Amino acid sequence: MAILVTGGAGYIGSHTCVELLNNDYDIVVLDKLSNSKIDSVNRVKEITGKDFIFEQVDLLEKKKLEKIFTEQKIDAVVHFAGLKAVGESVEKPLVYYRNNVIGAIVLCEVMKNFGVKKLVASSSATVYGTAEQMPISEDTPLGVTNPYGRTKLMVEEILRDLYVSDNAWSIALLRYFNPAGAHESGLIGEDPNGIPTNLIPYITQVAIGKLKEVSIFGNDYPTKDGTGIRDYIHITDLAKGHLKALDKVIGSSGIEAYNLGTGKGYSVQEVIAAFEKASGKKIPYKMVNRRPGDIAVSYADPAKAKRELGWEAEKDFDEMCRDAWKWQRNKMNGFY
Ligand code: NAD
Ligand code: WQD
């Protein structure tokens, strides 16, 4: 039984591959390496001591995808492949719709043709848009504010229609909150192109001296210290959530969305303080205006995932900062 992992060379995909291999799944990894490097695939092999097939293929190349399904016995798919930068999606909406929406459609067409109807798909807490009621449960009304978010919501809706058309499908939509940290080995982690837009990779680059200071986007939010609050989830916990979701889709049919978050929120200032502790470095910062489109607070109600998948986050926030720091130091020391 093999699991096809699309986008498996990327940040969340590579950590999920480690967990799949450690749990004796056979995997086939597909990635076009547009936002990742072959090194992460090799590191996954090194961490697990296991080999697997890697195909450098674009999901939109249907013939190549069909070839993979013809040559390998694929039983289920974990679908990560996608573009994920909110700002870039505003500048290049067509690129995002083509890649994320058409990519998902092509994948499902091929799965359908080969009779593979078990799918775990990456969604995002971004589908909750500007939700104000905390914590956010799966019943919170959806609403998106940018093209990236719309691609995620569209794919969710397409998959729901697919299930309505054929109840044999079994699909888990995983709505991630804020993934952060790295594998405890320090061998794989997040490797953003250019200057990071997310808070934690930005902080790690300030700590290492690559960037001068963190700009805190707003200190006038209605929160305890005025800075934005988010639910940061350790990447290994997040990866393990995919295995639980895979168990569920393999053993049943239906379509369900699950929040993958910790249920706890940390402010930007708390993140900086925790990271100073983990790294032993001073993190300089300055207050600047709010970033357009940001909300004050976002954290999950993760009860449904616990109840129905038997999953909950286990690692704590300090461990996440330590692992992010270990990965950043390894990278800086010429590891890559
Ligand atoms: P990532 O960029 O590190 O990984 C995505 C991988 O997909 C990359 O390796 C990229 O090369 C590959 N890819 C993109 N388009 C492809 C295509 N058409 N064909 C083949 N490969 C393709 O991103 P990530 O953080 O690992 O995110 C994985 C998924 O999770 C994405 O769908 C993203 O939208 C979603 N997500 C991420 C976050 C986050 O903060 N990281 C939060 C919520 C949801
Ligand atoms: C976290 C907090 C910022 C950077 C984004 C996407 C979302 C999802 C995850 C994919 C906020 C503040 C940030 C900085 C700062 N991705 N901040 N200075 O915005 O919650 O979510 O990534 O699905 O769709 O929107 O994450 O890490 O960018 O920001 O003060 O330099 O840190 O204002 O409060 P966000 P983030």
mmCIF file with all atom_site columns, N, CA and C in Angstrom, residues 220-248:
data_model
loop_
_atom_site.group_PDB
_atom_site.id
_atom_site.type_symbol
_atom_site.label_atom_id
_atom_site.label_alt_id
_atom_site.label_comp_id
_atom_site.label_asym_id
_atom_site.label_entity_id
_atom_site.label_seq_id
_atom_site.pdbx_PDB_ins_code
_atom_site.Cartn_x
_atom_site.Cartn_y
_atom_site.Cartn_z
_atom_site.occupancy
_atom_site.B_iso_or_equiv
_atom_site.pdbx_formal_charge
_atom_site.auth_seq_id
_atom_site.auth_comp_id
_atom_site.auth_asym_id
_atom_site.auth_atom_id
_atom_site.pdbx_PDB_model_num
ATOM 1  N N  . ASP A 1 220 ? -1.563  48.022 18.722 1.00 0.00 ? 220 ASP A N  1
ATOM 2  C CA . ASP A 1 220 ? -2.814  48.618 19.202 1.00 0.00 ? 220 ASP A CA 1
ATOM 3  C C  . ASP A 1 220 ? -4.003  47.694 18.990 1.00 0.00 ? 220 ASP A C  1
ATOM 4  N N  . TYR A 1 221 ? -3.720  46.381 18.920 1.00 0.00 ? 221 TYR A N  1
ATOM 5  C CA . TYR A 1 221 ? -4.825  45.414 18.832 1.00 0.00 ? 221 TYR A CA 1
ATOM 6  C C  . TYR A 1 221 ? -5.434  45.224 20.228 1.00 0.00 ? 221 TYR A C  1
ATOM 7  N N  . PRO A 1 222 ? -6.712  44.846 20.281 1.00 0.00 ? 222 PRO A N  1
ATOM 8  C CA . PRO A 1 222 ? -7.334  44.618 21.596 1.00 0.00 ? 222 PRO A CA 1
ATOM 9  C C  . PRO A 1 222 ? -6.882  43.283 22.204 1.00 0.00 ? 222 PRO A C  1
ATOM 10 N N  . THR A 1 223 ? -5.583  43.162 22.466 1.00 0.00 ? 223 THR A N  1
ATOM 11 C CA . THR A 1 223 ? -5.007  41.945 23.059 1.00 0.00 ? 223 THR A CA 1
ATOM 12 C C  . THR A 1 223 ? -4.233  42.348 24.308 1.00 0.00 ? 223 THR A C  1
ATOM 13 N N  . LYS A 1 224 ? -3.711  41.365 25.053 1.00 0.00 ? 224 LYS A N  1
ATOM 14 C CA . LYS A 1 224 ? -3.085  41.690 26.355 1.00 0.00 ? 224 LYS A CA 1
ATOM 15 C C  . LYS A 1 224 ? -1.931  42.681 26.223 1.00 0.00 ? 224 LYS A C  1
ATOM 16 N N  . ASP A 1 225 ? -1.098  42.554 25.176 1.00 0.00 ? 225 ASP A N  1
ATOM 17 C CA . ASP A 1 225 ? 0.007   43.513 25.020 1.00 0.00 ? 225 ASP A CA 1
ATOM 18 C C  . ASP A 1 225 ? -0.128  44.346 23.733 1.00 0.00 ? 225 ASP A C  1
ATOM 19 N N  . GLY A 1 226 ? -1.275  44.238 23.077 1.00 0.00 ? 226 GLY A N  1
ATOM 20 C CA . GLY A 1 226 ? -1.528  45.054 21.884 1.00 0.00 ? 226 GLY A CA 1
ATOM 21 C C  . GLY A 1 226 ? -1.045  44.419 20.581 1.00 0.00 ? 226 GLY A C  1
ATOM 22 N N  . THR A 1 227 ? -0.303  43.303 20.671 1.00 0.00 ? 227 THR A N  1
ATOM 23 C CA . THR A 1 227 ? 0.200   42.680 19.438 1.00 0.00 ? 227 THR A CA 1
ATOM 24 C C  . THR A 1 227 ? -0.653  41.452 19.076 1.00 0.00 ? 227 THR A C  1
ATOM 25 N N  . GLY A 1 228 ? -0.574  41.045 17.819 1.00 0.00 ? 228 GLY A N  1
ATOM 26 C CA . GLY A 1 228 ? -1.446  39.995 17.292 1.00 0.00 ? 228 GLY A CA 1
ATOM 27 C C  . GLY A 1 228 ? -1.210  38.640 17.944 1.00 0.00 ? 228 GLY A C  1
ATOM 28 N N  . ILE A 1 229 ? -2.280  37.900 18.107 1.00 0.00 ? 229 ILE A N  1
ATOM 29 C CA . ILE A 1 229 ? -2.196  36.576 18.751 1.00 0.00 ? 229 ILE A CA 1
ATOM 30 C C  . ILE A 1 229 ? -2.509  35.477 17.726 1.00 0.00 ? 229 ILE A C  1
ATOM 31 N N  . ARG A 1 230 ? -1.667  34.426 17.733 1.00 0.00 ? 230 ARG A N  1
ATOM 32 C CA . ARG A 1 230 ? -1.855  33.304 16.808 1.00 0.00 ? 230 ARG A CA 1
ATOM 33 C C  . ARG A 1 230 ? -1.640  31.978 17.535 1.00 0.00 ? 230 ARG A C  1
ATOM 34 N N  . ASP A 1 231 ? -2.117  30.927 16.886 1.00 0.00 ? 231 ASP A N  1
ATOM 35 C CA . ASP A 1 231 ? -2.004  29.559 17.411 1.00 0.00 ? 231 ASP A CA 1
ATOM 36 C C  . ASP A 1 231 ? -0.871  28.861 16.639 1.00 0.00 ? 231 ASP A C  1
ATOM 37 N N  . TYR A 1 232 ? 0.325   28.851 17.236 1.00 0.00 ? 232 TYR A N  1
ATOM 38 C CA . TYR A 1 232 ? 1.492   28.263 16.565 1.00 0.00 ? 232 TYR A CA 1
ATOM 39 C C  . TYR A 1 232 ? 1.559   26.781 16.907 1.00 0.00 ? 232 TYR A C  1
ATOM 40 N N  . ILE A 1 233 ? 1.625   25.971 15.869 1.00 0.00 ? 233 ILE A N  1
ATOM 41 C CA . ILE A 1 233 ? 1.633   24.518 16.098 1.00 0.00 ? 233 ILE A CA 1
ATOM 42 C C  . ILE A 1 233 ? 2.940   23.912 15.599 1.00 0.00 ? 233 ILE A C  1
ATOM 43 N N  . HIS A 1 234 ? 3.539   23.081 16.464 1.00 0.00 ? 234 HIS A N  1
ATOM 44 C CA . HIS A 1 234 ? 4.817   22.445 16.102 1.00 0.00 ? 234 HIS A CA 1
ATOM 45 C C  . HIS A 1 234 ? 4.624   21.573 14.861 1.00 0.00 ? 234 HIS A C  1
ATOM 46 N N  . ILE A 1 235 ? 5.529   21.702 13.920 1.00 0.00 ? 235 ILE A N  1
ATOM 47 C CA . ILE A 1 235 ? 5.414   21.018 12.636 1.00 0.00 ? 235 ILE A CA 1
ATOM 48 C C  . ILE A 1 235 ? 5.318   19.493 12.784 1.00 0.00 ? 235 ILE A C  1
ATOM 49 N N  . THR A 1 236 ? 5.965   18.944 13.802 1.00 0.00 ? 236 THR A N  1
ATOM 50 C CA . THR A 1 236 ? 5.889   17.484 13.987 1.00 0.00 ? 236 THR A CA 1
ATOM 51 C C  . THR A 1 236 ? 4.495   17.069 14.459 1.00 0.00 ? 236 THR A C  1
ATOM 52 N N  . ASP A 1 237 ? 3.903   17.870 15.343 1.00 0.00 ? 237 ASP A N  1
ATOM 53 C CA . ASP A 1 237 ? 2.521   17.590 15.747 1.00 0.00 ? 237 ASP A CA 1
ATOM 54 C C  . ASP A 1 237 ? 1.598   17.671 14.536 1.00 0.00 ? 237 ASP A C  1
ATOM 55 N N  . LEU A 1 238 ? 1.817   18.704 13.733 1.00 0.00 ? 238 LEU A N  1
ATOM 56 C CA . LEU A 1 238 ? 0.982   18.883 12.540 1.00 0.00 ? 238 LEU A CA 1
ATOM 57 C C  . LEU A 1 238 ? 1.121   17.674 11.615 1.00 0.00 ? 238 LEU A C  1
ATOM 58 N N  . ALA A 1 239 ? 2.360   17.247 11.411 1.00 0.00 ? 239 ALA A N  1
ATOM 59 C CA . ALA A 1 239 ? 2.618   16.094 10.531 1.00 0.00 ? 239 ALA A CA 1
ATOM 60 C C  . ALA A 1 239 ? 1.885   14.856 11.057 1.00 0.00 ? 239 ALA A C  1
ATOM 61 N N  . LYS A 1 240 ? 1.920   14.664 12.378 1.00 0.00 ? 240 LYS A N  1
ATOM 62 C CA . LYS A 1 240 ? 1.250   13.490 12.959 1.00 0.00 ? 240 LYS A CA 1
ATOM 63 C C  . LYS A 1 240 ? -0.264  13.544 12.740 1.00 0.00 ? 240 LYS A C  1
ATOM 64 N N  . GLY A 1 241 ? -0.805  14.748 12.690 1.00 0.00 ? 241 GLY A N  1
ATOM 65 C CA . GLY A 1 241 ? -2.237  14.906 12.414 1.00 0.00 ? 241 GLY A CA 1
ATOM 66 C C  . GLY A 1 241 ? -2.617  14.297 11.071 1.00 0.00 ? 241 GLY A C  1
ATOM 67 N N  . HIS A 1 242 ? -1.690  14.342 10.110 1.00 0.00 ? 242 HIS A N  1
ATOM 68 C CA . HIS A 1 242 ? -1.981  13.766 8.793  1.00 0.00 ? 242 HIS A CA 1
ATOM 69 C C  . HIS A 1 242 ? -2.103  12.245 8.852  1.00 0.00 ? 242 HIS A C  1
ATOM 70 N N  . LEU A 1 243 ? -1.314  11.633 9.727  1.00 0.00 ? 243 LEU A N  1
ATOM 71 C CA . LEU A 1 243 ? -1.406  10.169 9.845  1.00 0.00 ? 243 LEU A CA 1
ATOM 72 C C  . LEU A 1 243 ? -2.744  9.762  10.446 1.00 0.00 ? 243 LEU A C  1
ATOM 73 N N  . LYS A 1 244 ? -3.183  10.537 11.440 1.00 0.00 ? 244 LYS A N  1
ATOM 74 C CA . LYS A 1 244 ? -4.492  10.247 12.050 1.00 0.00 ? 244 LYS A CA 1
ATOM 75 C C  . LYS A 1 244 ? -5.603  10.452 11.022 1.00 0.00 ? 244 LYS A C  1
ATOM 76 N N  . ALA A 1 245 ? -5.466  11.507 10.218 1.00 0.00 ? 245 ALA A N  1
ATOM 77 C CA . ALA A 1 245 ? -6.487  11.772 9.187  1.00 0.00 ? 245 ALA A CA 1
ATOM 78 C C  . ALA A 1 245 ? -6.464  10.668 8.130  1.00 0.00 ? 245 ALA A C  1
ATOM 79 N N  . LEU A 1 246 ? -5.279  10.196 7.834  1.00 0.00 ? 246 LEU A N  1
ATOM 80 C CA . LEU A 1 246 ? -5.140  9.116  6.851  1.00 0.00 ? 246 LEU A CA 1
ATOM 81 C C  . LEU A 1 246 ? -5.826  7.841  7.364  1.00 0.00 ? 246 LEU A C  1
ATOM 82 N N  . ASP A 1 247 ? -5.619  7.527  8.644  1.00 0.00 ? 247 ASP A N  1
ATOM 83 C CA . ASP A 1 247 ? -6.307  6.370  9.248  1.00 0.00 ? 247 ASP A CA 1
ATOM 84 C C  . ASP A 1 247 ? -7.809  6.510  9.053  1.00 0.00 ? 247 ASP A C  1
ATOM 85 N N  . LYS A 1 248 ? -8.287  7.712  9.313  1.00 0.00 ? 248 LYS A N  1
ATOM 86 C CA . LYS A 1 248 ? -9.733  7.962  9.218  1.00 0.00 ? 248 LYS A CA 1
ATOM 87 C C  . LYS A 1 248 ? -10.221 7.776  7.786  1.00 0.00 ? 248 LYS A C  1
#
